C-alpha cells in the first residue's frame, strides 16, 4: 500500500484524540474500520505507530516521526491546493457541475450560486446512486456531489472523496390528511404495523435500517414499494401506502408530514468533492452556499423548524468535514 495524505490524516486524528474510538467518531468511521486502516498503515511503514491500552493510544518513536512529517505536509498541501485553485480559476470557478441524489437543497443552492456568480456555467446531474455520483466526481465529470446517507453510514471510502455534513435530519412520514392518525403530533411506528410503505430507491442501507426500526417496534412491514417522488405521492394520495420522507419535504395539498416518535431513522445530507481537484479550492464557498440553501428550506417549513428547537443535535451541522479512510 502506498502512503497517501488521507492516511496521514488518520494518524493525526488518533494522536490528537488519544483514542482510536474517538478518532473514528471524529472521522465519521466505524471503530473496527479505522483499526483495520491503522494496521494497514503500520504494515506499510514497518512498525507500530501507537502503543494502545486501556488509557488510550500514545505515539511510538516511529509514530512521532510520522506525526512530525504529517504536521508539515498536511497544511502545506492544503495551502498548495488553495493557491493553485486561485491561480487557475481566480476567486471562483467558471463552471460548477453538481450531482444530486434526491437532495432537498439543490434548487436553493443553484439559486444562491447563480445570484452570486451570474456568469458561471452551472449544470446538474441526477442519480439515485451515491456511489455513481462519487465516481463521476472522482473521474472529473462532476465537481461536487450532494447526496444523503442513512444514519451514521458513510460513502465508500475507496472513492477517496472529502465530505461535509450539511445537516442531519430525521425521517418523517407522509400520509393523507384524512388518515386516522393524522391528528397526532408524532406517530409511533408500532401503530402503523398494518400499513404498506413507499420510499425512494437508493444504494445505501436505508431499507435495512427501516426494517430494523420496525422490528424494534414489534412488526415486519407488510409491503415496501420503491419508486420516485411522483410515484410515492401518487401511492399516498391513493391510500395505498405511507411514504418515508425527509423532514424538510413540503407536502402537496391533501397530504401531511408527521415525525416518527423517538426519531428512529436519520438522514445525513452530505456535500462531497475530490480533495485533489480544482474544485477543492472552492469547497469552503460551496459549503457556505449549501448551508445557506439549507437555512432557506427551513424558513419555509415552520413545523420542522419548531421540531428542531425541541431536538438539539438535528439540523445544520457546523464544522463536520470528514474523509473516509480505506
mmCIF file of C-alpha atoms in Angstrom:
data_model
loop_
_atom_site.group_PDB
_atom_site.id
_atom_site.type_symbol
_atom_site.label_atom_id
_atom_site.label_comp_id
_atom_site.label_asym_id
_atom_site.label_seq_id
_atom_site.Cartn_x
_atom_site.Cartn_y
_atom_site.Cartn_z
ATOM 1 C CA UNK A 1 0.000 0.000 0.000
ATOM 2 C CA UNK A 2 1.308 3.452 -0.917
ATOM 3 C CA UNK A 3 1.067 6.031 1.852
ATOM 4 C CA UNK A 4 -1.280 8.906 0.977
ATOM 5 C CA UNK A 5 -2.314 12.156 2.604
ATOM 6 C CA UNK A 6 -5.548 10.681 3.917
ATOM 7 C CA UNK A 7 -3.514 8.085 5.816
ATOM 8 C CA UNK A 8 -1.577 10.888 7.499
ATOM 9 C CA UNK A 9 -4.898 12.458 8.496
ATOM 10 C CA UNK A 10 -5.872 9.185 10.182
ATOM 11 C CA UNK A 11 -2.632 9.075 12.173
ATOM 12 C CA UNK A 12 -3.009 12.732 13.142
ATOM 13 C CA UNK A 13 -6.620 12.230 14.269
ATOM 14 C CA UNK A 14 -5.652 9.320 16.531
ATOM 15 C CA UNK A 15 -2.804 11.323 18.066
ATOM 16 C CA UNK A 16 -4.983 14.400 18.610
ATOM 17 C CA UNK A 17 -7.835 12.483 20.257
ATOM 18 C CA UNK A 18 -5.631 9.953 22.075
ATOM 19 C CA UNK A 19 -8.032 7.174 21.144
ATOM 20 C CA UNK A 20 -8.870 5.091 18.097
ATOM 21 C CA UNK A 21 -12.529 5.144 19.127
ATOM 22 C CA UNK A 22 -12.638 8.957 19.440
ATOM 23 C CA UNK A 23 -10.736 9.361 16.175
ATOM 24 C CA UNK A 24 -13.222 7.076 14.410
ATOM 25 C CA UNK A 25 -16.088 9.232 15.669
ATOM 26 C CA UNK A 26 -14.326 12.424 14.530
ATOM 27 C CA UNK A 27 -13.665 10.985 11.060
ATOM 28 C CA UNK A 28 -17.171 9.573 10.661
ATOM 29 C CA UNK A 29 -15.989 5.947 10.592
ATOM 30 C CA UNK A 30 -16.791 2.765 12.456
ATOM 31 C CA UNK A 31 -14.115 1.913 15.027
ATOM 32 C CA UNK A 32 -13.276 -1.529 13.503
ATOM 33 C CA UNK A 33 -12.785 0.089 10.080
ATOM 34 C CA UNK A 34 -10.371 2.655 11.482
ATOM 35 C CA UNK A 35 -8.484 -0.025 13.421
ATOM 36 C CA UNK A 36 -8.054 -2.067 10.236
ATOM 37 C CA UNK A 37 -6.915 1.057 8.405
ATOM 38 C CA UNK A 38 -4.319 1.826 11.078
ATOM 39 C CA UNK A 39 -2.999 -1.725 10.869
ATOM 40 C CA UNK A 40 -2.530 -1.375 7.102
ATOM 41 C CA UNK A 41 -0.692 1.934 7.593
ATOM 42 C CA UNK A 42 1.568 0.344 10.207
ATOM 43 C CA UNK A 43 2.377 -2.560 7.900
ATOM 44 C CA UNK A 44 3.249 -0.127 5.122
ATOM 45 C CA UNK A 45 5.584 1.815 7.429
ATOM 46 C CA UNK A 46 7.142 -1.234 9.010
ATOM 47 C CA UNK A 47 6.113 -0.932 12.643
ATOM 48 C CA UNK A 48 3.523 0.186 15.220
ATOM 49 C CA UNK A 49 2.708 3.883 15.346
ATOM 50 C CA UNK A 50 0.884 3.809 18.691
ATOM 51 C CA UNK A 51 1.012 1.982 21.967
ATOM 52 C CA UNK A 52 -2.597 1.125 22.790
ATOM 53 C CA UNK A 53 -4.004 0.143 26.161
ATOM 54 C CA UNK A 54 -6.973 0.982 28.365
ATOM 55 C CA UNK A 55 -5.683 4.538 28.843
ATOM 56 C CA UNK A 56 -5.728 5.267 25.115
ATOM 57 C CA UNK A 57 -3.253 5.500 22.246
ATOM 58 C CA UNK A 58 0.201 7.101 22.595
ATOM 59 C CA UNK A 59 2.640 7.552 19.683
ATOM 60 C CA UNK A 60 5.697 5.318 19.486
ATOM 61 C CA UNK A 61 9.019 6.709 18.288
ATOM 62 C CA UNK A 62 8.006 5.772 14.737
ATOM 63 C CA UNK A 63 4.635 7.374 15.333
ATOM 64 C CA UNK A 64 6.247 10.617 16.462
ATOM 65 C CA UNK A 65 8.366 10.647 13.296
ATOM 66 C CA UNK A 66 5.280 10.213 11.109
ATOM 67 C CA UNK A 67 3.386 12.870 13.061
ATOM 68 C CA UNK A 68 6.235 15.363 12.702
ATOM 69 C CA UNK A 69 6.120 14.926 8.924
ATOM 70 C CA UNK A 70 2.314 14.936 8.796
ATOM 71 C CA UNK A 71 2.115 18.246 10.678
ATOM 72 C CA UNK A 72 4.253 19.812 7.990
ATOM 73 C CA UNK A 73 2.852 18.063 4.922
ATOM 74 C CA UNK A 74 -0.890 18.376 5.570
ATOM 75 C CA UNK A 75 -1.012 22.187 5.997
ATOM 76 C CA UNK A 76 1.482 22.604 3.137
ATOM 77 C CA UNK A 77 -0.637 20.512 0.772
ATOM 78 C CA UNK A 78 -3.807 22.357 1.760
ATOM 79 C CA UNK A 79 -2.065 25.652 1.089
ATOM 80 C CA UNK A 80 -0.795 24.406 -2.262
ATOM 81 C CA UNK A 81 -4.260 23.299 -3.321
ATOM 82 C CA UNK A 82 -5.826 26.605 -2.311
ATOM 83 C CA UNK A 83 -3.175 28.688 -4.092
ATOM 84 C CA UNK A 84 -3.289 26.526 -7.217
ATOM 85 C CA UNK A 85 -7.070 26.799 -7.346
ATOM 86 C CA UNK A 86 -6.935 30.566 -7.011
ATOM 87 C CA UNK A 87 -4.304 30.898 -9.743
ATOM 88 C CA UNK A 88 -6.148 28.545 -12.080
ATOM 89 C CA UNK A 89 -9.627 29.885 -11.552
ATOM 90 C CA UNK A 90 -9.395 33.281 -9.906
ATOM 91 C CA UNK A 91 -11.763 33.834 -6.995
ATOM 92 C CA UNK A 92 -14.342 31.350 -8.287
ATOM 93 C CA UNK A 93 -14.819 28.536 -10.740
ATOM 94 C CA UNK A 94 -16.049 29.405 -14.212
ATOM 95 C CA UNK A 95 -18.339 26.363 -14.168
ATOM 96 C CA UNK A 96 -20.000 24.285 -11.473
ATOM 97 C CA UNK A 97 -21.084 20.722 -12.251
ATOM 98 C CA UNK A 98 -23.354 19.473 -9.466
ATOM 99 C CA UNK A 99 -24.715 15.979 -8.911
ATOM 100 C CA UNK A 100 -27.644 15.245 -6.615
ATOM 101 C CA UNK A 101 -29.386 12.264 -5.029
ATOM 102 C CA UNK A 102 -32.916 13.362 -4.093
ATOM 103 C CA UNK A 103 -31.364 16.459 -2.495
ATOM 104 C CA UNK A 104 -33.758 18.931 -0.854
ATOM 105 C CA UNK A 105 -31.301 21.834 -1.158
ATOM 106 C CA UNK A 106 -30.119 21.552 -4.764
ATOM 107 C CA UNK A 107 -32.567 24.141 -6.092
ATOM 108 C CA UNK A 108 -31.781 26.734 -3.432
ATOM 109 C CA UNK A 109 -28.033 26.101 -3.772
ATOM 110 C CA UNK A 110 -28.214 26.729 -7.524
ATOM 111 C CA UNK A 111 -30.266 29.875 -6.851
ATOM 112 C CA UNK A 112 -27.659 31.238 -4.442
ATOM 113 C CA UNK A 113 -24.802 30.304 -6.754
ATOM 114 C CA UNK A 114 -26.474 31.960 -9.740
ATOM 115 C CA UNK A 115 -27.226 35.126 -7.789
ATOM 116 C CA UNK A 116 -23.652 35.377 -6.518
ATOM 117 C CA UNK A 117 -21.926 34.376 -9.784
ATOM 118 C CA UNK A 118 -24.268 35.219 -12.677
ATOM 119 C CA UNK A 119 -21.655 34.475 -15.364
ATOM 120 C CA UNK A 120 -20.792 30.991 -14.093
ATOM 121 C CA UNK A 121 -21.899 27.956 -16.097
ATOM 122 C CA UNK A 122 -23.960 25.672 -13.851
ATOM 123 C CA UNK A 123 -25.101 22.158 -14.718
ATOM 124 C CA UNK A 124 -26.808 19.453 -12.672
ATOM 125 C CA UNK A 125 -26.922 15.679 -12.907
ATOM 126 C CA UNK A 126 -29.452 13.464 -11.125
ATOM 127 C CA UNK A 127 -28.879 9.915 -9.924
ATOM 128 C CA UNK A 128 -30.262 7.666 -7.195
ATOM 129 C CA UNK A 129 -26.780 6.220 -6.599
ATOM 130 C CA UNK A 130 -24.388 7.884 -4.150
ATOM 131 C CA UNK A 131 -21.517 5.771 -5.477
ATOM 132 C CA UNK A 132 -22.254 6.679 -9.098
ATOM 133 C CA UNK A 133 -22.084 10.384 -8.332
ATOM 134 C CA UNK A 134 -18.931 9.936 -6.265
ATOM 135 C CA UNK A 135 -17.250 8.118 -9.172
ATOM 136 C CA UNK A 136 -18.263 10.952 -11.501
ATOM 137 C CA UNK A 137 -16.600 13.436 -9.137
ATOM 138 C CA UNK A 138 -13.538 11.210 -8.908
ATOM 139 C CA UNK A 139 -13.252 10.987 -12.704
ATOM 140 C CA UNK A 140 -13.657 14.747 -13.173
ATOM 141 C CA UNK A 141 -17.124 14.646 -14.760
ATOM 142 C CA UNK A 142 -18.665 16.434 -11.758
ATOM 143 C CA UNK A 143 -17.225 18.990 -9.349
ATOM 144 C CA UNK A 144 -19.477 18.367 -6.339
ATOM 145 C CA UNK A 145 -21.947 15.747 -5.158
ATOM 146 C CA UNK A 146 -24.978 16.484 -2.977
ATOM 147 C CA UNK A 147 -26.251 13.256 -1.510
ATOM 148 C CA UNK A 148 -27.821 11.680 1.538
ATOM 149 C CA UNK A 149 -26.844 8.641 3.573
ATOM 150 C CA UNK A 150 -28.681 6.736 6.252
ATOM 151 C CA UNK A 151 -27.758 7.222 9.902
ATOM 152 C CA UNK A 152 -24.021 7.027 10.549
ATOM 153 C CA UNK A 153 -23.232 5.398 7.184
ATOM 154 C CA UNK A 154 -20.535 6.947 5.013
ATOM 155 C CA UNK A 155 -19.977 6.766 1.252
ATOM 156 C CA UNK A 156 -17.473 4.171 0.097
ATOM 157 C CA UNK A 157 -14.008 5.023 1.381
ATOM 158 C CA UNK A 158 -12.486 3.536 -1.774
ATOM 159 C CA UNK A 159 -13.748 6.545 -3.734
ATOM 160 C CA UNK A 160 -11.454 8.862 -1.775
ATOM 161 C CA UNK A 161 -13.630 11.995 -1.652
ATOM 162 C CA UNK A 162 -13.818 14.599 1.105
ATOM 163 C CA UNK A 163 -17.304 15.122 2.573
ATOM 164 C CA UNK A 164 -19.011 17.841 4.546
ATOM 165 C CA UNK A 165 -22.082 17.013 6.651
ATOM 166 C CA UNK A 166 -24.527 19.802 5.828
ATOM 167 C CA UNK A 167 -27.331 18.562 8.085
ATOM 168 C CA UNK A 168 -28.725 15.591 9.968
ATOM 169 C CA UNK A 169 -32.492 15.230 9.644
ATOM 170 C CA UNK A 170 -34.954 12.674 10.994
ATOM 171 C CA UNK A 171 -37.009 10.619 8.567
ATOM 172 C CA UNK A 172 -40.691 11.612 8.749
ATOM 173 C CA UNK A 173 -43.960 10.169 7.477
ATOM 174 C CA UNK A 174 -46.040 11.425 4.550
ATOM 175 C CA UNK A 175 -49.698 10.414 4.805
ATOM 176 C CA UNK A 176 -53.160 11.591 3.721
ATOM 177 C CA UNK A 177 -54.610 14.366 5.862
ATOM 178 C CA UNK A 178 -57.707 12.179 6.437
ATOM 179 C CA UNK A 179 -55.633 9.277 7.834
ATOM 180 C CA UNK A 180 -56.831 8.040 11.226
ATOM 181 C CA UNK A 181 -53.555 9.102 12.901
ATOM 182 C CA UNK A 182 -53.170 12.446 11.113
ATOM 183 C CA UNK A 183 -54.260 14.387 14.189
ATOM 184 C CA UNK A 184 -51.272 13.257 16.249
ATOM 185 C CA UNK A 185 -48.221 15.476 16.620
ATOM 186 C CA UNK A 186 -45.984 12.396 16.283
ATOM 187 C CA UNK A 187 -46.708 8.797 15.361
ATOM 188 C CA UNK A 188 -45.329 5.586 16.854
ATOM 189 C CA UNK A 189 -44.202 3.088 14.223
ATOM 190 C CA UNK A 190 -45.955 0.324 16.185
ATOM 191 C CA UNK A 191 -49.312 1.989 15.424
ATOM 192 C CA UNK A 192 -48.636 1.592 11.680
ATOM 193 C CA UNK A 193 -47.904 -2.126 11.697
ATOM 194 C CA UNK A 194 -50.725 -2.903 9.243
ATOM 195 C CA UNK A 195 -49.741 -0.250 6.708
ATOM 196 C CA UNK A 196 -47.957 -0.565 3.379
ATOM 197 C CA UNK A 197 -44.974 1.686 2.711
ATOM 198 C CA UNK A 198 -43.173 3.501 -0.072
ATOM 199 C CA UNK A 199 -39.695 5.038 -0.233
ATOM 200 C CA UNK A 200 -37.282 6.385 -2.820
ATOM 201 C CA UNK A 201 -34.700 3.983 -4.305
ATOM 202 C CA UNK A 202 -31.019 4.115 -3.430
ATOM 203 C CA UNK A 203 -27.850 2.080 -2.934
ATOM 204 C CA UNK A 204 -27.398 2.505 0.828
ATOM 205 C CA UNK A 205 -28.615 0.741 3.957
ATOM 206 C CA UNK A 206 -31.905 2.621 4.444
ATOM 207 C CA UNK A 207 -34.141 -0.367 3.665
ATOM 208 C CA UNK A 208 -32.310 -2.468 6.251
ATOM 209 C CA UNK A 209 -32.449 0.334 8.842
ATOM 210 C CA UNK A 210 -36.182 0.768 8.280
ATOM 211 C CA UNK A 211 -36.773 -2.973 8.661
ATOM 212 C CA UNK A 212 -34.735 -2.933 11.881
ATOM 213 C CA UNK A 213 -36.735 0.009 13.256
ATOM 214 C CA UNK A 214 -39.982 -1.825 12.510
ATOM 215 C CA UNK A 215 -38.642 -4.969 14.194
ATOM 216 C CA UNK A 216 -37.848 -2.948 17.327
ATOM 217 C CA UNK A 217 -41.469 -1.783 17.233
ATOM 218 C CA UNK A 218 -42.666 -5.377 17.055
ATOM 219 C CA UNK A 219 -43.637 -5.905 13.422
ATOM 220 C CA UNK A 220 -42.422 -6.644 9.910
ATOM 221 C CA UNK A 221 -43.572 -4.274 7.130
ATOM 222 C CA UNK A 222 -46.324 -5.852 5.029
ATOM 223 C CA UNK A 223 -45.088 -4.264 1.814
ATOM 224 C CA UNK A 224 -42.468 -1.670 0.835
ATOM 225 C CA UNK A 225 -42.767 -0.072 -2.601
ATOM 226 C CA UNK A 226 -39.806 1.663 -4.201
ATOM 227 C CA UNK A 227 -40.387 4.454 -6.695
ATOM 228 C CA UNK A 228 -39.597 8.078 -7.487
ATOM 229 C CA UNK A 229 -41.079 11.133 -5.764
ATOM 230 C CA UNK A 230 -44.108 11.438 -8.065
ATOM 231 C CA UNK A 231 -44.891 7.741 -7.730
ATOM 232 C CA UNK A 232 -44.598 7.972 -3.943
ATOM 233 C CA UNK A 233 -47.033 10.881 -3.808
ATOM 234 C CA UNK A 234 -49.479 9.036 -6.062
ATOM 235 C CA UNK A 235 -49.437 5.956 -3.803
ATOM 236 C CA UNK A 236 -50.006 8.051 -0.672
ATOM 237 C CA UNK A 237 -52.817 10.045 -2.300
ATOM 238 C CA UNK A 238 -54.469 6.783 -3.356
ATOM 239 C CA UNK A 239 -54.323 5.499 0.211
ATOM 240 C CA UNK A 240 -52.133 2.581 -0.839
ATOM 241 C CA UNK A 241 -49.062 3.422 1.233
ATOM 242 C CA UNK A 242 -47.412 5.729 3.744
ATOM 243 C CA UNK A 243 -44.236 7.354 2.459
ATOM 244 C CA UNK A 244 -40.961 7.694 4.310
ATOM 245 C CA UNK A 245 -39.764 11.210 3.533
ATOM 246 C CA UNK A 246 -37.188 13.787 4.511
ATOM 247 C CA UNK A 247 -38.339 16.080 7.300
ATOM 248 C CA UNK A 248 -37.719 19.070 5.017
ATOM 249 C CA UNK A 249 -40.260 17.823 2.457
ATOM 250 C CA UNK A 250 -43.145 20.187 1.780
ATOM 251 C CA UNK A 251 -46.334 18.121 1.352
ATOM 252 C CA UNK A 252 -48.719 18.736 -1.512
ATOM 253 C CA UNK A 253 -52.363 19.677 -0.805
ATOM 254 C CA UNK A 254 -54.217 16.776 0.778
ATOM 255 C CA UNK A 255 -51.116 15.259 2.364
ATOM 256 C CA UNK A 256 -49.333 15.975 5.638
ATOM 257 C CA UNK A 257 -45.992 15.102 7.214
ATOM 258 C CA UNK A 258 -45.581 13.830 10.756
ATOM 259 C CA UNK A 259 -42.484 12.922 12.798
ATOM 260 C CA UNK A 260 -41.906 9.343 13.909
ATOM 261 C CA UNK A 261 -41.896 9.016 17.699
ATOM 262 C CA UNK A 262 -38.347 8.731 19.005
ATOM 263 C CA UNK A 263 -36.781 9.648 15.621
ATOM 264 C CA UNK A 264 -35.543 6.083 14.977
ATOM 265 C CA UNK A 265 -34.332 6.894 11.449
ATOM 266 C CA UNK A 266 -31.874 9.638 10.480
ATOM 267 C CA UNK A 267 -30.708 11.009 7.150
ATOM 268 C CA UNK A 268 -27.389 12.867 6.719
ATOM 269 C CA UNK A 269 -27.133 15.403 3.916
ATOM 270 C CA UNK A 270 -23.576 15.485 2.509
ATOM 271 C CA UNK A 271 -21.597 17.672 0.119
ATOM 272 C CA UNK A 272 -18.622 15.888 -1.457
ATOM 273 C CA UNK A 273 -15.662 16.858 -3.647
ATOM 274 C CA UNK A 274 -12.342 15.435 -4.853
ATOM 275 C CA UNK A 275 -9.663 16.626 -2.437
ATOM 276 C CA UNK A 276 -7.092 16.977 -5.233
ATOM 277 C CA UNK A 277 -9.296 18.618 -7.869
ATOM 278 C CA UNK A 278 -9.510 22.318 -8.647
ATOM 279 C CA UNK A 279 -12.977 22.387 -7.071
ATOM 280 C CA UNK A 280 -11.413 21.565 -3.686
ATOM 281 C CA UNK A 281 -10.022 25.094 -3.555
ATOM 282 C CA UNK A 282 -13.586 26.431 -3.573
ATOM 283 C CA UNK A 283 -15.098 23.833 -1.245
ATOM 284 C CA UNK A 284 -15.452 26.401 1.565
ATOM 285 C CA UNK A 285 -17.509 28.570 -0.767
ATOM 286 C CA UNK A 286 -19.768 25.656 -1.717
ATOM 287 C CA UNK A 287 -20.185 24.728 1.950
ATOM 288 C CA UNK A 288 -21.388 28.304 2.545
ATOM 289 C CA UNK A 289 -23.889 28.026 -0.315
ATOM 290 C CA UNK A 290 -25.101 24.625 0.932
ATOM 291 C CA UNK A 291 -25.550 25.894 4.499
ATOM 292 C CA UNK A 292 -27.460 28.901 3.208
ATOM 293 C CA UNK A 293 -29.649 26.708 1.000
ATOM 294 C CA UNK A 294 -30.492 24.509 3.992
ATOM 295 C CA UNK A 295 -31.425 27.589 6.017
ATOM 296 C CA UNK A 296 -33.674 28.674 3.139
ATOM 297 C CA UNK A 297 -35.695 25.446 3.187
ATOM 298 C CA UNK A 298 -36.102 25.635 6.961
ATOM 299 C CA UNK A 299 -37.646 29.099 6.612
ATOM 300 C CA UNK A 300 -40.462 27.637 4.509
ATOM 301 C CA UNK A 301 -41.051 24.712 6.901
ATOM 302 C CA UNK A 302 -42.210 26.112 10.276
ATOM 303 C CA UNK A 303 -43.358 22.714 11.611
ATOM 304 C CA UNK A 304 -39.929 21.188 11.184
ATOM 305 C CA UNK A 305 -38.205 24.319 12.475
ATOM 306 C CA UNK A 306 -40.291 24.077 15.662
ATOM 307 C CA UNK A 307 -39.405 20.368 15.960
ATOM 308 C CA UNK A 308 -35.692 21.183 15.664
ATOM 309 C CA UNK A 309 -35.897 23.585 18.597
ATOM 310 C CA UNK A 310 -37.061 20.671 20.763
ATOM 311 C CA UNK A 311 -34.478 18.216 19.411
ATOM 312 C CA UNK A 312 -30.912 19.561 19.575
ATOM 313 C CA UNK A 313 -28.382 17.600 17.580
ATOM 314 C CA UNK A 314 -30.509 17.530 14.444
ATOM 315 C CA UNK A 315 -30.472 20.150 11.708
ATOM 316 C CA UNK A 316 -27.425 22.053 10.429
ATOM 317 C CA UNK A 317 -24.067 20.540 11.394
ATOM 318 C CA UNK A 318 -21.193 23.058 11.600
ATOM 319 C CA UNK A 319 -17.538 22.012 11.293
ATOM 320 C CA UNK A 320 -18.156 18.436 10.202
ATOM 321 C CA UNK A 321 -15.824 17.667 7.305
ATOM 322 C CA UNK A 322 -14.504 14.128 7.055
ATOM 323 C CA UNK A 323 -12.620 11.977 4.596
ATOM 324 C CA UNK A 324 -13.353 8.229 4.839
ATOM 325 C CA UNK A 325 -10.226 6.101 5.200
ATOM 326 C CA UNK A 326 -9.571 2.904 3.258
#
